[in-house]
PDB file of C-alpha atoms in Angstrom:
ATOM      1  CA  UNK E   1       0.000   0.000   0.000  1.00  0.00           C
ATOM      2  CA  UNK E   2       2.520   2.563  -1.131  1.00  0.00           C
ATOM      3  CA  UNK E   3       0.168   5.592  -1.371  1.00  0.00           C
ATOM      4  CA  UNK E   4      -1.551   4.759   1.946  1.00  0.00           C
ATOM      5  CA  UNK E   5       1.561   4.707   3.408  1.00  0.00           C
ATOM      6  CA  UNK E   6       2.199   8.112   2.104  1.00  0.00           C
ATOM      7  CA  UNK E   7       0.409   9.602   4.837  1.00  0.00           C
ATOM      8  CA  UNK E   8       2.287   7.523   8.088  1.00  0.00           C
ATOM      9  CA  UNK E   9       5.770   8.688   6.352  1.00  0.00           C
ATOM     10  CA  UNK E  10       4.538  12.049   6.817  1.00  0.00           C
ATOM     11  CA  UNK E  11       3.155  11.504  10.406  1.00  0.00           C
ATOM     12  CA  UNK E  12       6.673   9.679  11.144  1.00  0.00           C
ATOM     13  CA  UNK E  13       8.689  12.895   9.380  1.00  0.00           C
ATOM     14  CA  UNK E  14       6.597  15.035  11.554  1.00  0.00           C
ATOM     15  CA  UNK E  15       7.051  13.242  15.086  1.00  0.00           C
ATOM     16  CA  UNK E  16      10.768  12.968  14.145  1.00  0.00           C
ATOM     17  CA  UNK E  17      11.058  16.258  13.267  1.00  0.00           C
ATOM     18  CA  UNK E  18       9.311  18.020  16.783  1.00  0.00           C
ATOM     19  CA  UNK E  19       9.120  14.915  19.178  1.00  0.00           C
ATOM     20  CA  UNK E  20       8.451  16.650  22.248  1.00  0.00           C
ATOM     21  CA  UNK E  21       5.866  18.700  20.140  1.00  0.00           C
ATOM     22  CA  UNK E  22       3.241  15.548  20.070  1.00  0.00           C
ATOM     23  CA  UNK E  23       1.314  15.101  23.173  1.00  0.00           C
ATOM     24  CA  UNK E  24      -1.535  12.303  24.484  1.00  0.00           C
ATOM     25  CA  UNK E  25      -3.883  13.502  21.234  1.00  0.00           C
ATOM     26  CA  UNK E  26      -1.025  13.139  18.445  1.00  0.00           C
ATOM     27  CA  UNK E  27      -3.363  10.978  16.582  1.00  0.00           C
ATOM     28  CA  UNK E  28      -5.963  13.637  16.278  1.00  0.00           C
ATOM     29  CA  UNK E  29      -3.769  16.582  15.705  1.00  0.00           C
ATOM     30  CA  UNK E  30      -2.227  14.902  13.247  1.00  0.00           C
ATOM     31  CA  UNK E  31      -5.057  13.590  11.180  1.00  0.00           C
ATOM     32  CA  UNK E  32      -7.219  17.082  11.294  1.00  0.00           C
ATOM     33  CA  UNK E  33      -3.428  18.917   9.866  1.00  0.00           C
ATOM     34  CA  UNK E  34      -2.943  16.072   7.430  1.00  0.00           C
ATOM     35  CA  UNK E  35      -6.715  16.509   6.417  1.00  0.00           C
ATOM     36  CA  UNK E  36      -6.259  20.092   6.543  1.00  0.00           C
ATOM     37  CA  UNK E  37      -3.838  20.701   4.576  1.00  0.00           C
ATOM     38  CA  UNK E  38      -4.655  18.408   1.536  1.00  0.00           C
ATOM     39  CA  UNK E  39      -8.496  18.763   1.706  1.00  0.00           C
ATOM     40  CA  UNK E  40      -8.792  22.630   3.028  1.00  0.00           C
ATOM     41  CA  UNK E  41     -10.327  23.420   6.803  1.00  0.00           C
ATOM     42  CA  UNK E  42     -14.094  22.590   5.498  1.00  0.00           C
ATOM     43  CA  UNK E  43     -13.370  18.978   5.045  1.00  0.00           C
ATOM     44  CA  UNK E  44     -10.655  18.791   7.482  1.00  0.00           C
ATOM     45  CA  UNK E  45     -12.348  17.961  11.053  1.00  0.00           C
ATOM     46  CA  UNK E  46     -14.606  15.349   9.331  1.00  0.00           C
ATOM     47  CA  UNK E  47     -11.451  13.704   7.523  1.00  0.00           C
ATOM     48  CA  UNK E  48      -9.753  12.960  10.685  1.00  0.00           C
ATOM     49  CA  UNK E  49     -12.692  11.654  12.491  1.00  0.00           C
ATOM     50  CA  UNK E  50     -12.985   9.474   9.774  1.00  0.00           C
ATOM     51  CA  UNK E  51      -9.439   8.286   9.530  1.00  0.00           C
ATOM     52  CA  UNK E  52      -9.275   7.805  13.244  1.00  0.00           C
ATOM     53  CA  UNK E  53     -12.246   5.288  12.918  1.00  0.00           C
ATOM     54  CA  UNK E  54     -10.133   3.730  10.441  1.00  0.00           C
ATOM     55  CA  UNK E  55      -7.530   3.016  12.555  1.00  0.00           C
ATOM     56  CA  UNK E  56      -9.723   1.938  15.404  1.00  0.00           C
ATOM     57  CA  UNK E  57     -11.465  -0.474  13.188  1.00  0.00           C
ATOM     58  CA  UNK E  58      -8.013  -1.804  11.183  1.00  0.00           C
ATOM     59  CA  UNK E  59      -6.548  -2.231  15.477  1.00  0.00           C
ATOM     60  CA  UNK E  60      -9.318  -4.548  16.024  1.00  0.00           C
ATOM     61  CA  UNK E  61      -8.323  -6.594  13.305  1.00  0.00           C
ATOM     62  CA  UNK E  62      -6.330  -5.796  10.135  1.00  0.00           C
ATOM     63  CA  UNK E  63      -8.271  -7.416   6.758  1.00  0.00           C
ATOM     64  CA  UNK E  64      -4.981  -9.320   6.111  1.00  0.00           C
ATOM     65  CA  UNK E  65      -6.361 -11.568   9.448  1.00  0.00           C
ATOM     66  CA  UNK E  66      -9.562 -11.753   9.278  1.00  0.00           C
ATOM     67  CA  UNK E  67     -10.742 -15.343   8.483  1.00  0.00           C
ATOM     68  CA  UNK E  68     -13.780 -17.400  10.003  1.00  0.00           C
ATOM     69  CA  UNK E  69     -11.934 -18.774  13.028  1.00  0.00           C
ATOM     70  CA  UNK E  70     -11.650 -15.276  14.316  1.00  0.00           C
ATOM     71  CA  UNK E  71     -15.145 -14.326  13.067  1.00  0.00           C
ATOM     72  CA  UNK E  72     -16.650 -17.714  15.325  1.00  0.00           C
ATOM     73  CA  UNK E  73     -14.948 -16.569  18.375  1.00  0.00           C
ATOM     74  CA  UNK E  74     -16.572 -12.968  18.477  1.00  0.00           C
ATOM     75  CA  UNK E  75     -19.238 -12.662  21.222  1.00  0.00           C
ATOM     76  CA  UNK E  76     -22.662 -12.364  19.323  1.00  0.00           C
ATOM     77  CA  UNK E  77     -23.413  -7.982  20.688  1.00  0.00           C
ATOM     78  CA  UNK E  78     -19.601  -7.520  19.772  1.00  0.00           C
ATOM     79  CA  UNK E  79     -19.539  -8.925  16.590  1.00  0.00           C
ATOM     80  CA  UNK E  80     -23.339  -7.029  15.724  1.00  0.00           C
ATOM     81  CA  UNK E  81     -21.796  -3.911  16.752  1.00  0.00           C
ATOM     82  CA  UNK E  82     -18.877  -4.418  14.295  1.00  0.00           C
ATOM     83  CA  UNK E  83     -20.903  -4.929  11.459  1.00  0.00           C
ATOM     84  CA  UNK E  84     -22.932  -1.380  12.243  1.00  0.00           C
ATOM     85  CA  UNK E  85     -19.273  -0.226  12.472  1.00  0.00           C
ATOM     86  CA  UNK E  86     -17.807  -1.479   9.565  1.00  0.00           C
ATOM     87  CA  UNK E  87     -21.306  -0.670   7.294  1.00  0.00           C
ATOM     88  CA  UNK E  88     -21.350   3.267   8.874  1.00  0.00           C
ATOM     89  CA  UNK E  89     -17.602   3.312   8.125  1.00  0.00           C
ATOM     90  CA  UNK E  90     -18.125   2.152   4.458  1.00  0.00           C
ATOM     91  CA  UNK E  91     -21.115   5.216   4.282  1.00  0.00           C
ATOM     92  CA  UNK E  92     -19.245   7.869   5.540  1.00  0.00           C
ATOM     93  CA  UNK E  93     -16.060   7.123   3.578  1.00  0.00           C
ATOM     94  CA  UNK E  94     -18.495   6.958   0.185  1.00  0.00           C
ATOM     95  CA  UNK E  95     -20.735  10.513   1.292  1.00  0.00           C
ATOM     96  CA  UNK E  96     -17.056  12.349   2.100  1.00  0.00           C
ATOM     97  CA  UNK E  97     -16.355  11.137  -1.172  1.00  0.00           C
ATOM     98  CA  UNK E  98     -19.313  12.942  -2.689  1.00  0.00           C
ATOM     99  CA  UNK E  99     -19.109  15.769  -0.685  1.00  0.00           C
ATOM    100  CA  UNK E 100     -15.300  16.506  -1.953  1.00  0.00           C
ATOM    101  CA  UNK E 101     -14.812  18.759  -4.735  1.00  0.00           C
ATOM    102  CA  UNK E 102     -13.931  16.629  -7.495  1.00  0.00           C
ATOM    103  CA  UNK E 103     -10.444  17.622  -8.155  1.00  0.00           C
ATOM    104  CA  UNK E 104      -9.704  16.195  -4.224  1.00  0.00           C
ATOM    105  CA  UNK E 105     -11.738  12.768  -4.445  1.00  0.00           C
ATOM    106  CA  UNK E 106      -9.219  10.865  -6.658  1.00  0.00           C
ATOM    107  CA  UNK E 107      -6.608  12.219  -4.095  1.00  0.00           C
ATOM    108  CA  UNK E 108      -8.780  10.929  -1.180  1.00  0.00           C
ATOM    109  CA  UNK E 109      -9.200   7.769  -2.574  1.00  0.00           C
ATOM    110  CA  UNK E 110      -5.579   7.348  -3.602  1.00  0.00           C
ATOM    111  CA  UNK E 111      -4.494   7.623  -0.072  1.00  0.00           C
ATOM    112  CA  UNK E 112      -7.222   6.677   1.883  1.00  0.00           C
ATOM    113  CA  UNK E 113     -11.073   5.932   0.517  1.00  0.00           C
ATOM    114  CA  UNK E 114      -9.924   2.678  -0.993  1.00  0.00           C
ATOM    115  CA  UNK E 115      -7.765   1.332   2.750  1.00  0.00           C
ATOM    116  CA  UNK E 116     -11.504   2.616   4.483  1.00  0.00           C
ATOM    117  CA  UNK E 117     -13.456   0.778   1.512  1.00  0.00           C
ATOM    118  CA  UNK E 118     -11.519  -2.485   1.830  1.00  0.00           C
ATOM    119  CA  UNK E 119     -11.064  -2.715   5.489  1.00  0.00           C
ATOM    120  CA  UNK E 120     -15.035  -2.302   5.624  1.00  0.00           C
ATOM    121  CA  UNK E 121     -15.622  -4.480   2.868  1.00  0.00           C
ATOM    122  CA  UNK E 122     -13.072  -6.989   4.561  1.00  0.00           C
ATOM    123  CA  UNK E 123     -15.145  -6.951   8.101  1.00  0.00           C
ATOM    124  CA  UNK E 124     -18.637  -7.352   6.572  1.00  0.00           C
ATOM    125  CA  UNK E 125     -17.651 -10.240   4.066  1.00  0.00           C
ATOM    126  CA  UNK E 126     -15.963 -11.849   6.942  1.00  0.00           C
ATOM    127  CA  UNK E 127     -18.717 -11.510   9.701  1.00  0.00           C
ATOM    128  CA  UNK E 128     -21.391 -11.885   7.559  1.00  0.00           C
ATOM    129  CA  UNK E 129     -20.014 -14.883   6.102  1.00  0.00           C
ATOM    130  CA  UNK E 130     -20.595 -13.603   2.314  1.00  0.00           C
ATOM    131  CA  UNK E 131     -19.180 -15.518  -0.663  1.00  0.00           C
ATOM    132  CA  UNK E 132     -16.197 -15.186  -3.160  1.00  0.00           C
ATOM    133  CA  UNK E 133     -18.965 -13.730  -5.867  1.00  0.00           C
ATOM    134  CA  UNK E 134     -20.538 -10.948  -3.332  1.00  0.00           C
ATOM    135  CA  UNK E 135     -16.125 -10.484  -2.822  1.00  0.00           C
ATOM    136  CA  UNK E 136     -15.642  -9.873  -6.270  1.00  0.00           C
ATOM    137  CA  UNK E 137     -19.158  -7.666  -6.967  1.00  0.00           C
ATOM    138  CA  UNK E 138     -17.614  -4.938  -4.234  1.00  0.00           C
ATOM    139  CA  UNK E 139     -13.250  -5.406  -4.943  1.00  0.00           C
ATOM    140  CA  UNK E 140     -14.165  -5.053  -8.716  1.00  0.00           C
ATOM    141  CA  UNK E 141     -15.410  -1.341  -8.966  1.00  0.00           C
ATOM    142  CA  UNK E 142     -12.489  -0.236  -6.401  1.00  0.00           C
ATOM    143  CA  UNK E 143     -10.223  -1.571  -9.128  1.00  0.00           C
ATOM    144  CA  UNK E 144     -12.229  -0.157 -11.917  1.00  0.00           C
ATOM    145  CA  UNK E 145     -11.871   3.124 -10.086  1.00  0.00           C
ATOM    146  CA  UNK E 146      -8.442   3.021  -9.215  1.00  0.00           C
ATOM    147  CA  UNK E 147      -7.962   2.193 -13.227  1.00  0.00           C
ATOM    148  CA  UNK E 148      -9.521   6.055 -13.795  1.00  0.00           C
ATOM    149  CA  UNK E 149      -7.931   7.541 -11.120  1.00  0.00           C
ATOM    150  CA  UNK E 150      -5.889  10.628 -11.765  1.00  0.00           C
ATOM    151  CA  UNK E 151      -7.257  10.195 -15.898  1.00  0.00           C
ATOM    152  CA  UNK E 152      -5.523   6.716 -15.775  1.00  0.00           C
ATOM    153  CA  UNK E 153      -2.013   7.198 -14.424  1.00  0.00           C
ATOM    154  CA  UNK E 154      -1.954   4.112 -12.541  1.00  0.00           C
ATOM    155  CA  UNK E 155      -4.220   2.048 -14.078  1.00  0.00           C
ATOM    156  CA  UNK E 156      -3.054  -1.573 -14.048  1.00  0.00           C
ATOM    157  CA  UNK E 157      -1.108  -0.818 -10.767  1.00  0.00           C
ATOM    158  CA  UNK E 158      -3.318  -2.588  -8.655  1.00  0.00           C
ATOM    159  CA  UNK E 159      -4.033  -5.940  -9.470  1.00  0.00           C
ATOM    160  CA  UNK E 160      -7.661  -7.967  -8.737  1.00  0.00           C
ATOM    161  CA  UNK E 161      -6.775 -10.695  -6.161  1.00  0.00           C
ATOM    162  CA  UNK E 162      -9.988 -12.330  -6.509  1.00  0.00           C
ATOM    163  CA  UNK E 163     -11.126 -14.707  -9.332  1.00  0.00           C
ATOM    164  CA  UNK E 164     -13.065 -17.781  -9.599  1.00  0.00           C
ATOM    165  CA  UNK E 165     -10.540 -20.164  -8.741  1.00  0.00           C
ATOM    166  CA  UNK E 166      -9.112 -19.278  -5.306  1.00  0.00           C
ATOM    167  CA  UNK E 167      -5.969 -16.450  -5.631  1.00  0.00           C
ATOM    168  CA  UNK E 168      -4.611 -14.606  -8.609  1.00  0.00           C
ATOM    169  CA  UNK E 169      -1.559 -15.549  -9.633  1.00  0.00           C
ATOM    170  CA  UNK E 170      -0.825 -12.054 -10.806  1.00  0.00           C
TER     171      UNK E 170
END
């Protein structure tokens, strides 16, 4: 995820750069400058919200290890409550997206709609116990939007791990 980690370089630059600077809410002041300064103050404070749920939701459990043994071991009001989370996370992340001036949401989703998409994505397939085709109908039009991103500069660069046979060999 080289543009996704685009923004922790930057948070690691900036902590390196003033470390006694960061206090008990780095997280937050981070996010709302990060969000700030590449989205403008308007979008700025509902950016970092956003992005901190992100990275409340991907501690719980990154989509790299989810599988069903972890999804049978979830007590039944916990595991409810993280599908509400992981289906409001997937709203919010597509209405910021439509709220954004167009020239910001390929940016957004460059280096950070499609992490939020996936991880959500990732959570309900796995609690909800959907199948490789619902997997597919949802990771397709990420890729087919990453494809048009920035007029088709990296189209190709992100390759569909999901076919009918188990695991692309690409």
């Amino acid at each position: 995820d080289v543009f996704q980690a685009e923004m922790l370089i930057d948070c690691f630059g900036r902590l390196a750069a003033k470390p006694d600077s960061w206090g008990a809410d780095a997280q937050d002041v981070f996010l709302h400058s990060w969000a700030k300064e590449n989205f403008g103050e308007k979008y700025a404070e509902r950016i970092a919200r956003h992005m901190a749920d992100y990275y409340n939701l991907g501690f719980i459990r990154k989509p790299e290890f989810m599988c069903l043994k972890w999804t049978w071991n979830l007590p039944s009001d916990f595991r409810r409550n993280l599908i509400k989370r992981y289906r409001s996370h997937l709203a919010e992340t597509r209405a910021i997206d439509k709220d954004l001036p167009l020239e910001k949401r390929d940016l957004l989703f460059r280096l950070a709609g499609v992490s939020c998409e996936f991880l959500a994505h990732a959570g309900i397939i796995h609690l909800e116990g959907k199948d490789r085709k619902y997997a597919k109908s949802v990771i397709e039009p990420l890729h087919a939007r990453w494809d048009k991103m920035d007029e088709g500069k990296w189209s190709g660069f992100w390759y569909d791990t999901i076919d009918e046979d188990g695991l692309s060999e690409k």
